[in-house]
Short mmCIF file of C-alpha atoms in Angstrom, two decimals:
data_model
loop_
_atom_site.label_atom_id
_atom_site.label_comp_id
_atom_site.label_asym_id
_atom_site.label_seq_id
_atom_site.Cartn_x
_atom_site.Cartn_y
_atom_site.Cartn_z
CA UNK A 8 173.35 16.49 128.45
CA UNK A 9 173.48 19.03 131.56
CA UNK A 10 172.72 17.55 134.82
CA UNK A 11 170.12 19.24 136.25
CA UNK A 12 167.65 19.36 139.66
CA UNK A 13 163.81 18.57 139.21
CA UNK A 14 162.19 21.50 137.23
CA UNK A 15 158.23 22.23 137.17
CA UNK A 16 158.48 21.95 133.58
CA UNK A 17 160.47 21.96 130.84
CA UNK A 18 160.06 23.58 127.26
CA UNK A 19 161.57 21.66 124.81
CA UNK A 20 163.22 22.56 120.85
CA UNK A 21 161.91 26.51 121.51
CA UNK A 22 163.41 29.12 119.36
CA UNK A 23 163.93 32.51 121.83
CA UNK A 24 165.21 35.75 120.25
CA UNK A 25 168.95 34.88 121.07
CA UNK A 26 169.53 31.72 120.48
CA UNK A 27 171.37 30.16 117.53
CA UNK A 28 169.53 26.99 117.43
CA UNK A 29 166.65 25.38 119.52
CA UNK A 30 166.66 25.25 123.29
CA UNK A 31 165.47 23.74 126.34
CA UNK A 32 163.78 26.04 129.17
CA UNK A 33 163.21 24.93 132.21
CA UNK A 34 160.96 26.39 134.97
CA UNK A 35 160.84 25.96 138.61
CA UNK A 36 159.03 27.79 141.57
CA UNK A 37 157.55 30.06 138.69
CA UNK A 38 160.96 31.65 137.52
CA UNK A 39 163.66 30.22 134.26
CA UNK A 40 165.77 28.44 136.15
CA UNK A 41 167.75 26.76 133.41
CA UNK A 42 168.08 27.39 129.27
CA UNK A 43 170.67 25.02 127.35
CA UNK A 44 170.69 22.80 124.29
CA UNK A 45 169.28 19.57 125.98
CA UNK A 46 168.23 19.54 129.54
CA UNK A 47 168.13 16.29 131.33
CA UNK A 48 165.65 15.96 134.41
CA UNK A 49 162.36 14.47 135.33
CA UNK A 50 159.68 17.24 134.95
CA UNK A 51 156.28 18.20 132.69
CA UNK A 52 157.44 18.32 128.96
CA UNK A 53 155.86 20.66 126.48
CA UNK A 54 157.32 20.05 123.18
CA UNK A 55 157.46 23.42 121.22
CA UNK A 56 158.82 22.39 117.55
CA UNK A 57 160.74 25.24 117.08
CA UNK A 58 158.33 27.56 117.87
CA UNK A 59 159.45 30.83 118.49
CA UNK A 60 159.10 31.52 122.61
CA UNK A 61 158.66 35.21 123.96
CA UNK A 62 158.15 37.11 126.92
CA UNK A 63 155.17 38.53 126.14
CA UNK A 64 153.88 41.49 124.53
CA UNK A 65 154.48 44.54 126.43
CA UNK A 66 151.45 47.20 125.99
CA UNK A 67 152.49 50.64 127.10
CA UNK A 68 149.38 52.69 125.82
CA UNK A 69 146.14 51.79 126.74
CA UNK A 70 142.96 53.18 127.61
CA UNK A 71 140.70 50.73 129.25
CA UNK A 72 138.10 52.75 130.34
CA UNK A 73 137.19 53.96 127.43
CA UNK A 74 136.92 50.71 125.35
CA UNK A 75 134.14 48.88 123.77
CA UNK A 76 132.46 52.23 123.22
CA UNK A 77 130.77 51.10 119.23
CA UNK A 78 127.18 51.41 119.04
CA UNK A 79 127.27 54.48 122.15
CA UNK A 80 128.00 56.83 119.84
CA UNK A 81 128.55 57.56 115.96
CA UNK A 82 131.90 57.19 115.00
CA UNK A 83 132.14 59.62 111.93
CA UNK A 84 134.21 62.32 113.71
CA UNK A 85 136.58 64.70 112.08
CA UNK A 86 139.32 64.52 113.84
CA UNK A 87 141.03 64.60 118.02
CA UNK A 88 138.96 67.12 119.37
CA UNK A 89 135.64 65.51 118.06
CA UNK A 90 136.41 62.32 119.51
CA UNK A 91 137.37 63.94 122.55
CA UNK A 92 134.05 65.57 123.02
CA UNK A 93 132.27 62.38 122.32
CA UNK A 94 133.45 60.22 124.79
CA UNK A 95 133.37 63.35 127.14
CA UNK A 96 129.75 63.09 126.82
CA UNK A 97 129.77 59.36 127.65
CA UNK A 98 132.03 58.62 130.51
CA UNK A 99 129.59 61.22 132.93
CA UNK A 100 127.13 57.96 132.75
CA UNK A 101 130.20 55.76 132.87
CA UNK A 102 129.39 53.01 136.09
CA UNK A 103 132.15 51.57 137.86
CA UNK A 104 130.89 48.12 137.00
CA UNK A 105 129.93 49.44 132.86
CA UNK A 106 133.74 50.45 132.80
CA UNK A 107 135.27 46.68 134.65
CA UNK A 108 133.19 45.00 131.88
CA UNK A 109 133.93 47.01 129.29
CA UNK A 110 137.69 46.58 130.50
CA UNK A 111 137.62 43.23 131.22
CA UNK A 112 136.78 42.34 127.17
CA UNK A 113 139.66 44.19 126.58
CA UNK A 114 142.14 42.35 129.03
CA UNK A 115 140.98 38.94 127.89
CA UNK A 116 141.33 39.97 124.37
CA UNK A 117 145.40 40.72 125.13
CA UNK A 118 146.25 37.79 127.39
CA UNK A 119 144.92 35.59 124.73
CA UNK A 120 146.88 37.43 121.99
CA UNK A 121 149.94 37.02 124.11
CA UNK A 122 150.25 40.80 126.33
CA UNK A 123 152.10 40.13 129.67
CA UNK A 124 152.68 43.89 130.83
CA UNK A 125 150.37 46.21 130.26
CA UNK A 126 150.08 50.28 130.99
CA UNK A 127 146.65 51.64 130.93
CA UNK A 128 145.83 55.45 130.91
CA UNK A 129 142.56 56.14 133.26
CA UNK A 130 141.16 59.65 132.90
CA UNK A 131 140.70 61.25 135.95
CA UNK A 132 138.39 64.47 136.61
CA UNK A 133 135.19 66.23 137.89
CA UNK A 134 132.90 64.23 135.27
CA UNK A 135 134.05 60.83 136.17
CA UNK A 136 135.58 61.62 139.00
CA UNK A 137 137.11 58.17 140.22
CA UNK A 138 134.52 55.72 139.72
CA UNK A 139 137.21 54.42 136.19
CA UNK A 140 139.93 54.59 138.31
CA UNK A 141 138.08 51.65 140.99
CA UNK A 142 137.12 49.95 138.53
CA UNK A 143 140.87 49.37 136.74
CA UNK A 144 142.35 48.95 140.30
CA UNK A 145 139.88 46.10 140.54
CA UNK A 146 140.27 44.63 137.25
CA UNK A 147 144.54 44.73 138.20
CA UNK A 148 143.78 42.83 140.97
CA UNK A 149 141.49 40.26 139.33
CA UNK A 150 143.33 39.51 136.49
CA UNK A 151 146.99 39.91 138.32
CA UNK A 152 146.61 35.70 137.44
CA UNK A 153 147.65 36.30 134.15
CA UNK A 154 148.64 40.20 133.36
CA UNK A 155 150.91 42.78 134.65
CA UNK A 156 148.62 46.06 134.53
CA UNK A 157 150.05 49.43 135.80
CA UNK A 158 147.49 52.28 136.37
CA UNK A 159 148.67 55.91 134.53
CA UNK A 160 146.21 58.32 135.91
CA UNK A 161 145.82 61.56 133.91
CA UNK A 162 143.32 64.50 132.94
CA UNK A 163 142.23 64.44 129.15
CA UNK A 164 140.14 66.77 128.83
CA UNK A 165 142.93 70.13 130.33
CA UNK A 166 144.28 70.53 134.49
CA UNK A 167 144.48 74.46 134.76
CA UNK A 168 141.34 74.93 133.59
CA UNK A 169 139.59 72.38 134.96
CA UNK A 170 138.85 72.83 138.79
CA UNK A 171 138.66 69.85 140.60
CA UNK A 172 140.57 67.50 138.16
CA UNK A 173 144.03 68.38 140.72
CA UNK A 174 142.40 67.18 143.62
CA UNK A 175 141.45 64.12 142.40
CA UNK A 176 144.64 63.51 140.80
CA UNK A 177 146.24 63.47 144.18
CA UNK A 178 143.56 61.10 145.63
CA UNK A 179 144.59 58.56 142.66
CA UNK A 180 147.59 58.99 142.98
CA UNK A 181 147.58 58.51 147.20
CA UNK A 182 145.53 55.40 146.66
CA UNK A 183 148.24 53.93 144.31
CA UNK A 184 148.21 54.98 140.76
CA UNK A 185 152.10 54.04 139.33
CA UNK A 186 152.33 56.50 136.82
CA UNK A 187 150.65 59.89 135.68
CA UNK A 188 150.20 61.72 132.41
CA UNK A 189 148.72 64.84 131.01
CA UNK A 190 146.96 66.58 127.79
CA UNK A 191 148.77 69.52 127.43
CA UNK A 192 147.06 70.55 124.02
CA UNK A 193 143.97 70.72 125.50
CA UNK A 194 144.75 73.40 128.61
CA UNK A 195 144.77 76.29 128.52
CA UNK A 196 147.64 76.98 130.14
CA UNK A 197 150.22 73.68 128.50
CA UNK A 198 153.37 74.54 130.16
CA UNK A 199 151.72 75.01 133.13
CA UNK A 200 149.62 71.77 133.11
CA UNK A 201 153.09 70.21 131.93
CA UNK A 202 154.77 71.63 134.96
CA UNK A 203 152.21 70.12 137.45
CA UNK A 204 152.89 66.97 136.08
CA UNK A 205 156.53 66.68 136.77
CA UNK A 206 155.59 68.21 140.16
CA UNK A 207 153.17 65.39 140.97
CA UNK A 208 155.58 63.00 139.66
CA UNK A 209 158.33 63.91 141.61
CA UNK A 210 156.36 64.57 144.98
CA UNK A 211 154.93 60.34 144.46
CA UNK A 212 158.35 59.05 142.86
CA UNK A 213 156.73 57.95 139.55
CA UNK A 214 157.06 57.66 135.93
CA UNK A 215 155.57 60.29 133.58
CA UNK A 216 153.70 59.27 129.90
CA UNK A 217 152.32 62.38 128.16
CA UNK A 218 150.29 62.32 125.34
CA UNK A 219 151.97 64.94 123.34
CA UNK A 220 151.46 67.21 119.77
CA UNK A 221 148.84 65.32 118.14
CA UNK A 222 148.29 67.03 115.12
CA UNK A 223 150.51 67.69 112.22
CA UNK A 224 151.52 71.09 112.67
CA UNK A 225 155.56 71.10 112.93
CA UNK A 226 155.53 74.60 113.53
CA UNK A 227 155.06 74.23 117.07
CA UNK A 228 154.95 71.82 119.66
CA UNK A 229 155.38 70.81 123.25
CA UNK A 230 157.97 68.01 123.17
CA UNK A 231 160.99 70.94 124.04
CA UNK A 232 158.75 71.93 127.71
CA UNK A 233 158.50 68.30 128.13
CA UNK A 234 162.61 67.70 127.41
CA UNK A 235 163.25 70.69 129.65
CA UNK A 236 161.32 69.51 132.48
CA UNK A 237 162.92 66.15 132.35
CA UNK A 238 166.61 67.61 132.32
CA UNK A 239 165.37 70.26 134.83
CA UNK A 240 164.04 67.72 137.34
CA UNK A 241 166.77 64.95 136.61
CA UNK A 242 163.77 62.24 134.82
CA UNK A 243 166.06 61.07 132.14
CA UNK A 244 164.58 57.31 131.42
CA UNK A 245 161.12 57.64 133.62
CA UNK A 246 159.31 59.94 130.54
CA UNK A 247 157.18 58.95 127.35
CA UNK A 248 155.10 60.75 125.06
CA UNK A 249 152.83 59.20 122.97
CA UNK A 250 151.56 59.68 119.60
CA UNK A 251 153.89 62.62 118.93
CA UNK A 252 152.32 62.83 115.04
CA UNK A 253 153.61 66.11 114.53
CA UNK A 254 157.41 64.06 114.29
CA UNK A 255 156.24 62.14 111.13
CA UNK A 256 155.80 65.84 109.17
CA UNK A 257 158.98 66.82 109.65
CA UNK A 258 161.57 66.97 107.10
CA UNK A 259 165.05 64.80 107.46
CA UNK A 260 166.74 67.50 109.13
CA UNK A 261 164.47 68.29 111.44
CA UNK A 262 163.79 65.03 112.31
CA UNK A 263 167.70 64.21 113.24
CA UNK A 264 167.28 67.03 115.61
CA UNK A 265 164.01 66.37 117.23
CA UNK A 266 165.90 62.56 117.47
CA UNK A 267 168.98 64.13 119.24
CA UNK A 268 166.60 66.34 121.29
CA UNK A 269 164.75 62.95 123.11
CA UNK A 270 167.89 61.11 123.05
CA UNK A 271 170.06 64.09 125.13
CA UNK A 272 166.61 64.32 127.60
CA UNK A 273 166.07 60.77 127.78
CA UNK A 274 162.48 61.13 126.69
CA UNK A 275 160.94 57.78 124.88
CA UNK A 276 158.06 58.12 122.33
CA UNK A 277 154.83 55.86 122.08
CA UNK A 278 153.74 55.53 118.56
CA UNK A 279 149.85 54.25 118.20
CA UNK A 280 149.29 53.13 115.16
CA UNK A 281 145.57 52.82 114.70
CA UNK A 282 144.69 55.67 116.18
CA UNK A 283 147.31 57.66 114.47
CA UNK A 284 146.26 56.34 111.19
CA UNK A 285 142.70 57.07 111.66
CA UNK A 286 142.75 60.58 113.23
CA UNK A 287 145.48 62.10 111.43
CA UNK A 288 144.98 63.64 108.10
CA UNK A 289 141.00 62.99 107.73
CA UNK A 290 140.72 66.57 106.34
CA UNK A 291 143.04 65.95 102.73
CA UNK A 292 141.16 65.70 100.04
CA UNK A 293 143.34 63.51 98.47
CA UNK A 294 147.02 62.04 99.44
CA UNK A 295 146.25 62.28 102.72
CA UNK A 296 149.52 61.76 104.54
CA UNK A 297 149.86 59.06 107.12
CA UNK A 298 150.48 60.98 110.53
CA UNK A 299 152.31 57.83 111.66
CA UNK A 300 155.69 58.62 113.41
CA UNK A 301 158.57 56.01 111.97
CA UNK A 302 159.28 54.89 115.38
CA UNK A 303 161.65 52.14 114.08
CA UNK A 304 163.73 54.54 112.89
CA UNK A 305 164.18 56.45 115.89
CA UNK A 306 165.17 53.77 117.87
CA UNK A 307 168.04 53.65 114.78
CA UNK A 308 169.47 57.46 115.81
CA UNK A 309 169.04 55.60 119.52
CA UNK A 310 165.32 57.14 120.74
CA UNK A 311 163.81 54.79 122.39
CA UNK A 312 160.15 54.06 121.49
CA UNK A 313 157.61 51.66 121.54
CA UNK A 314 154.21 50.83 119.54
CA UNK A 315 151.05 50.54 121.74
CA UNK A 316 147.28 49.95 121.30
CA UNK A 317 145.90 53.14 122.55
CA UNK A 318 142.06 53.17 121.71
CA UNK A 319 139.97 49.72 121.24
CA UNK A 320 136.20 50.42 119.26
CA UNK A 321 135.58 53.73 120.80
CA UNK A 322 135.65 57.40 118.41
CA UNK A 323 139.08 57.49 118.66
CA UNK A 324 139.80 54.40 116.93
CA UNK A 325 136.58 51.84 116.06
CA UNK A 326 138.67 49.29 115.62
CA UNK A 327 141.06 47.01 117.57
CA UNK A 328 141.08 43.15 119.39
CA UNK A 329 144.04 44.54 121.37
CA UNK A 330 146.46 42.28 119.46
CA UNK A 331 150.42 43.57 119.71
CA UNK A 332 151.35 41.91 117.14
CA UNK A 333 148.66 42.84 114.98
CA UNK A 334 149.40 46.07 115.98
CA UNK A 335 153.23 45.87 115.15
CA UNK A 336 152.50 44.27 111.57
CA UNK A 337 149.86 47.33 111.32
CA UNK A 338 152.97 49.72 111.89
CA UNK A 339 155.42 47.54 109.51
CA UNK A 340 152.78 48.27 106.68
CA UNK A 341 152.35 51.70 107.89
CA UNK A 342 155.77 53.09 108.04
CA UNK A 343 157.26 51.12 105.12
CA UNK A 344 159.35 48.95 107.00
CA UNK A 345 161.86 46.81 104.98
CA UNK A 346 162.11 43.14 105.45
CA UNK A 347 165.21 43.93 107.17
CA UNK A 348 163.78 45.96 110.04
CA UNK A 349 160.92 43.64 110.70
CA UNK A 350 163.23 42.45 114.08
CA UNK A 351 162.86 45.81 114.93
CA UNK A 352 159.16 46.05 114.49
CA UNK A 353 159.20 43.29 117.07
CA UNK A 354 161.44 45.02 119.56
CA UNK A 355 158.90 47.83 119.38
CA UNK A 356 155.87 45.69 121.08
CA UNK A 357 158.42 43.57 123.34
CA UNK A 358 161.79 44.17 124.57
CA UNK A 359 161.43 48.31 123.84
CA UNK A 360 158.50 48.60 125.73
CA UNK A 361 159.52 46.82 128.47
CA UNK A 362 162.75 49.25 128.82
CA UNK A 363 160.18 52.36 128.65
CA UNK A 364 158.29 50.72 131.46
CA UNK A 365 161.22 50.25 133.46
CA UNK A 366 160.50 46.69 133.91
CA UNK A 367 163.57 45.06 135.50
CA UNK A 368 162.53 41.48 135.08
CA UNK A 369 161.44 41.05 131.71
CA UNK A 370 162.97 38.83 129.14
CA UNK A 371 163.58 35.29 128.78
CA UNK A 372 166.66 34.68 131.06
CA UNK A 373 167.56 32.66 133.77
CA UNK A 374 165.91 33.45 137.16
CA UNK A 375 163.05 36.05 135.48
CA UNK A 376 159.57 35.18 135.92
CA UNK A 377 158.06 32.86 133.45
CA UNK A 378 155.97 34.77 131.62
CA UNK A 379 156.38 33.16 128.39
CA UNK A 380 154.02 32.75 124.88
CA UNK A 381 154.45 30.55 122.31
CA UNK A 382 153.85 32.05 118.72
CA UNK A 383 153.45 29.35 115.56
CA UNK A 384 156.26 30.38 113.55
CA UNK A 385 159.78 30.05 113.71
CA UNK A 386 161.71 33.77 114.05
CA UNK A 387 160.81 37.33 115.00
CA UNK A 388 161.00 37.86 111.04
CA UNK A 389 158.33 35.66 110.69
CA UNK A 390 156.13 36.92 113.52
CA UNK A 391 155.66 39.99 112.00
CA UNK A 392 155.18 39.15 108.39
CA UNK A 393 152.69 36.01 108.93
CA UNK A 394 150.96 37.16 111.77
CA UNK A 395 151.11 33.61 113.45
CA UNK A 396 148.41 32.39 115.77
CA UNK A 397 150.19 32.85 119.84
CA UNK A 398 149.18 29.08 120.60
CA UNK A 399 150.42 28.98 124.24
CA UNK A 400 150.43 31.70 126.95
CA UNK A 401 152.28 31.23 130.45
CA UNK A 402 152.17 33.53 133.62
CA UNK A 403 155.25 32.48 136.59
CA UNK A 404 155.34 29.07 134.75
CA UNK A 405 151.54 28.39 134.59
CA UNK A 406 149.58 28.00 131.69
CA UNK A 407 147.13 31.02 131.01
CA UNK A 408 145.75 30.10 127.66
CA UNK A 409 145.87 28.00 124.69
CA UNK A 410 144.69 28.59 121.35
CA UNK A 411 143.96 25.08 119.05
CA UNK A 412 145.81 25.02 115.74
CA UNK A 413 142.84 24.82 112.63
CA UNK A 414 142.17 21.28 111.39
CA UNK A 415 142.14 21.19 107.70
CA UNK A 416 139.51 18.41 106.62
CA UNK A 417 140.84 16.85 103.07
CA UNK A 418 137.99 14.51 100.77
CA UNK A 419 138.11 11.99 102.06
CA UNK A 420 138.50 12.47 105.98
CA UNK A 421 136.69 10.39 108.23
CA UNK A 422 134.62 12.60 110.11
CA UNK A 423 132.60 12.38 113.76
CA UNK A 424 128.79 12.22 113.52
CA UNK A 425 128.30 15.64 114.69
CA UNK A 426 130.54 17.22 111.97
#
């Protein structure tokens, strides 16, 4: 038994990703303070079983203003640029208070399905102009109880030839956005738009996530600007691009190149699985190829990558309850992941993620926050091939959520009058 001061509460027989055997956590002011075999002190139990305990899902792709878009719209589009051009049509009626509730569904959705850092993408330009942006700066301030949300502010529909979409840019970006992206396929001018983006990132000292070649085309792309204007401005490790389809069509050589290309620029790669899947490919006839880039196995030749949401029931992907692990079991299926890698798969929606974002405090350890979920199953293994419920969510050592286990009700079972 190890001696310990008064904690706020203690986690007892928890499983975490490193530990040999079960474990004791113990919390105090809202941080880990303590993890061993057996704790001894007077505190709040909570009894886990051998559940498996993690940090939380880390979401690095998401576009909350756009969400919850079914029934707006029909949903029978043909590919990127379709869906682009249907939500363009929307979002010029979008209200700040239509896109906080529309957002808000979304949030509450990925607390309770265990998300603890999350990166959302907010379009910025002359048809919205900034009423999205207000209303995701409000709902990371209202929900800062239970979520980590960092604003990526970016143009989707082109920069160059867009007047007006710079301008307000730089008024997000003064009034706190923490990280900005781009479109280059859509601008006329790509390397140019690409350019501005570094130059905007630079001048406010933040991160750049780019969504990038989303088609699958290999014989051209815009990943080598992107790696030049990382190396060029020194941004090794503070650059993503997401989607990046045009990776999954190359062949084996190809790919080992493209792999050495991020790795020597330090450029990471977002892969977004439902929207992939559902965009990509739509005009084969038959054997319609996936379009999903085997992120998993970039991380292998040392890429480092994550797996995101991107789009919840809007044109770009009518689907989604802005589950990570849903998502990462969704990309195990996908990309023919072996039982073997399913760790991996895991590492893609949690510790990954959380290196992409730069987080610095993320993980179960002693003296990080505790942010800390509780999934009903015993190993990472197991979290992506059963798809457990996440029973127990916890934000600086508070609880957040909890979800009931189902009550099976044998013959025989006494039941209350109201069942």
């Amino acid at each position: 038994m190890i001696a310990k001061p008064a904690f706020d509460l203690v986690f007892r027989h928890a499983v975490t990703r490193t530990s040999a055997s079960t474990v004791d956590i113990g919390i105090a002011d809202g941080r880990i303070a303590a993890i061993a075999p057996q704790l001894s002190c007077e505190a709040a139990e909570i009894d886990l079983e051998g559940r498996l305990a993690l940090p939380g899902f880390v979401d690095t792709h998401i576009h909350l203003d756009k969400a919850c878009l079914l029934g707006r719209c029909g949903h029978d589009h043909a590919g990127v640029a379709e869906a682009i051009r249907a939500v363009a049509a929307m979002k010029r009626d979008f209200t700040v208070e239509d896109v906080y509730a529309r957002g808000a569904k979304v949030i509450e959705r990925a607390i309770t399905a265990g998300t603890t850092r999350m990166r959302t993408h907010v379009e910025i330009d002359p048809r919205i102009g900034l009423r999205g942006f207000e209303a995701v700066k409000t709902l990371k301030r209202d929900y800062a109880w239970a979520l980590d949300l960092s604003l990526c502010v970016f143009p989707q529909e082109g920069l160059t030839n867009d007047p007006g979409t710079d301008e307000l840019l730089v008024a997000a970006l003064d009034d706190g956005a923490e990280a900005i992206g781009g479109c280059p396929y859509v601008d006329s001018d790509p390397n140019a738009q690409i350019a501005r983006i570094f130059d905007l990132a630079q001048q406010f000292d933040i991160d750049v996530d780019l969504h990038l070649d989303f088609d699958l085309d290999p014989s051209w792309w815009h990943m080598e600007e992107v790696c030049r204007q990382t190396e060029r401005r020194n941004y090794h490790g503070r650059v993503a691009i997401g989607h990046a389809t045009k990776l999954s069509a190359l062949p084996p050589e190809r790919l080992k190149a493209a792999s050495a290309r991020l790795v020597q620029s330090g450029v990471a790669v977002t892969v977004l699985p439902a929207t992939d899947l559902y965009l990509m490919g739509r005009d084969a006839t038959h054997n319609a190829p996936r379009g999903l880039t085997a992120a998993h196995r970039l991380v292998a030749d040392g890429v480092l990558c994550s797996v995101a949401t991107n789009n919840v029931q809007n044109p770009f992907t009518p689907f989604g309850d802005a589950s990570l692990l849903r998502m990462a079991n969704l990309y195990a299926n996908a990309a023919h992941a072996g039982i073997g890698e399913f760790d991996a798969c895991l590492d893609l929606v949690t510790e990954l993620p959380a290196r992409l974002m730069n987080l610095k405090d993320y993980g179960i350890a002693v003296g990080n926050p505790a942010d800390i979920v509780v999934l009903d199953t015993d190993s990472a293994t197991n979290a992506i091939a059963e798809l457990p419920d996440v029973l127990l969510g916890f934000r600086r050592g508070r609880k957040r959520f909890e979800r009931q286990k189902p009550t099976l009700f044998r013959p025989g079972t006494k039941l209350s009058p109201s069942s």
